[in-house]
PDB file of C-alpha atoms in Angstrom:
ATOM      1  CA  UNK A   1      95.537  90.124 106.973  1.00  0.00           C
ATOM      2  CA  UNK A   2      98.237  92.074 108.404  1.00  0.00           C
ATOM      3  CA  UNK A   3      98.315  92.274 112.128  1.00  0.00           C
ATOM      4  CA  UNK A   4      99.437  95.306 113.975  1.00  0.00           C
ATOM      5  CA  UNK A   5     102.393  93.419 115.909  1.00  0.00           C
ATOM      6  CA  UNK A   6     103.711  92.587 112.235  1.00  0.00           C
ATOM      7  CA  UNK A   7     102.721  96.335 110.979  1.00  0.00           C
ATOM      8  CA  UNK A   8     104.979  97.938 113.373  1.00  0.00           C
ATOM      9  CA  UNK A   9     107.304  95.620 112.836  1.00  0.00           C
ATOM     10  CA  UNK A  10     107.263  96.312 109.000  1.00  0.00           C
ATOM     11  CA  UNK A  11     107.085 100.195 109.790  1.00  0.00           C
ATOM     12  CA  UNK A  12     110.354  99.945 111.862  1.00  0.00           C
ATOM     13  CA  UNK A  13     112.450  97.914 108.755  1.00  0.00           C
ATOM     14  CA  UNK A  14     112.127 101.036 106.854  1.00  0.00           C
ATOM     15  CA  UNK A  15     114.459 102.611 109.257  1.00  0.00           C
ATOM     16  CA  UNK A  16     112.940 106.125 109.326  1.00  0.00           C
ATOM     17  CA  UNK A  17     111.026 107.855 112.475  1.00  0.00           C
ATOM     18  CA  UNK A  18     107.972 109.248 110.281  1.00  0.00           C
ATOM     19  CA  UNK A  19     105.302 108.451 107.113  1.00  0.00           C
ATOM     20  CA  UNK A  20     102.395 110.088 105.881  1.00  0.00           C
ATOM     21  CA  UNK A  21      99.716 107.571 106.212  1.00  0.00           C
ATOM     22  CA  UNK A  22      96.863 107.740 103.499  1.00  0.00           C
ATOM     23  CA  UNK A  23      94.113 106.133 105.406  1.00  0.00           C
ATOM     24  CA  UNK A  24      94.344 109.164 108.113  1.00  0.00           C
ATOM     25  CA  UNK A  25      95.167 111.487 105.971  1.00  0.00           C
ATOM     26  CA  UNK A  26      98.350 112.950 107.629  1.00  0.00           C
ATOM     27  CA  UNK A  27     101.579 112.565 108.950  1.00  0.00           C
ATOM     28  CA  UNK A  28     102.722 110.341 112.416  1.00  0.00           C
ATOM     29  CA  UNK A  29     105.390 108.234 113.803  1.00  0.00           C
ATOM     30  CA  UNK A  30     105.709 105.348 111.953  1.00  0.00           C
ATOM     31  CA  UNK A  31     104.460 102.105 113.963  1.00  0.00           C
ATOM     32  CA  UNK A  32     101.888 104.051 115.672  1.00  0.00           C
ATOM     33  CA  UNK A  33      98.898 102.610 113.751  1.00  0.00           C
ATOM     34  CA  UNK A  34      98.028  99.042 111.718  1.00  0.00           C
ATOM     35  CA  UNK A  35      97.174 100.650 108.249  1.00  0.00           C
ATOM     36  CA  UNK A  36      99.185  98.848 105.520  1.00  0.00           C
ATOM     37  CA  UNK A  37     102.716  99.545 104.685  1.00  0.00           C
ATOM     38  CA  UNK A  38     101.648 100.002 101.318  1.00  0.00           C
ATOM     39  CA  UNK A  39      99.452 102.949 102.419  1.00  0.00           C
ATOM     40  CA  UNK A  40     102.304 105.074 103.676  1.00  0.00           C
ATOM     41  CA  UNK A  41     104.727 107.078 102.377  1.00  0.00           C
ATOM     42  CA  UNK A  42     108.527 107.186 104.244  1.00  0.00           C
ATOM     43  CA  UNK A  43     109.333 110.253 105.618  1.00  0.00           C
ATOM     44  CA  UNK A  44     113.096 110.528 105.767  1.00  0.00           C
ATOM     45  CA  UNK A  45     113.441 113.899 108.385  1.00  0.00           C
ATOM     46  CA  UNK A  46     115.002 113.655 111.985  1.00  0.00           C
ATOM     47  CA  UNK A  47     111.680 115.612 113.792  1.00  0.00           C
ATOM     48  CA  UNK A  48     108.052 115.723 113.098  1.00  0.00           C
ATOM     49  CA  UNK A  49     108.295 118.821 112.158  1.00  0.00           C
ATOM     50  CA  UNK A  50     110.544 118.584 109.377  1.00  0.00           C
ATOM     51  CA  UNK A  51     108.273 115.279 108.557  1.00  0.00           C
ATOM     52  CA  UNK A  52     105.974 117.709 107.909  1.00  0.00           C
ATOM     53  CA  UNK A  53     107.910 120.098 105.558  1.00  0.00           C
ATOM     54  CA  UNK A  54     109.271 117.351 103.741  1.00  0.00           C
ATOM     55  CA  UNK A  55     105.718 115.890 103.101  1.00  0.00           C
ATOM     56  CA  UNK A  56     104.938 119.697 101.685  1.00  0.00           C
ATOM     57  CA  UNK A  57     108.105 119.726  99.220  1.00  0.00           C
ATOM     58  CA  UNK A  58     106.789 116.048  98.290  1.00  0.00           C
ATOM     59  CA  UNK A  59     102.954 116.968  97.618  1.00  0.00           C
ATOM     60  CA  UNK A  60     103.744 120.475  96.129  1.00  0.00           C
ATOM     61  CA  UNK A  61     106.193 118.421  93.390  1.00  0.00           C
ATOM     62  CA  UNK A  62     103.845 115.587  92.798  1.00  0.00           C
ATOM     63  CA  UNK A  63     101.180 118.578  92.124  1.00  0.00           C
ATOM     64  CA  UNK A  64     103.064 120.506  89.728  1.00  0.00           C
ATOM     65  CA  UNK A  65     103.805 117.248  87.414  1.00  0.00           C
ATOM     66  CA  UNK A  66     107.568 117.563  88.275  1.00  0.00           C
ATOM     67  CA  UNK A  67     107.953 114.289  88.622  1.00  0.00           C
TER      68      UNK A  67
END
């Protein structure tokens, strides 16, 4: 089991500010909660609001079978 000293630690060696986190459903800071790594998606944008956009561009792509 992953504990949340060791989560944010893992959160920060991605390098990046933000992730959309599957177990709540939305996008946050990165080290700010203990779900798995492997439940969040790197969010490579400078604010949270362009976290958000890019999250958009990301879902509206993996939608539309672009992949």
């Amino acid at each position: 089991m992953t504990t949340q000293n060791e989560q944010v630690i893992d959160d920060v060696k991605w390098g990046v500010k933000y992730c959309y986190c599957a177990q709540h459903l939305r996008v946050h800071s990165t080290g700010w909660c203990s779900v798995s790594w492997t439940e969040k998606l790197p969010l490579f944008a400078g604010t949270l609001e362009e976290a958000f956009e890019e999250f958009k561009r990301i879902k509206r792509i993996a939608q539309s079978g672009e992949v």
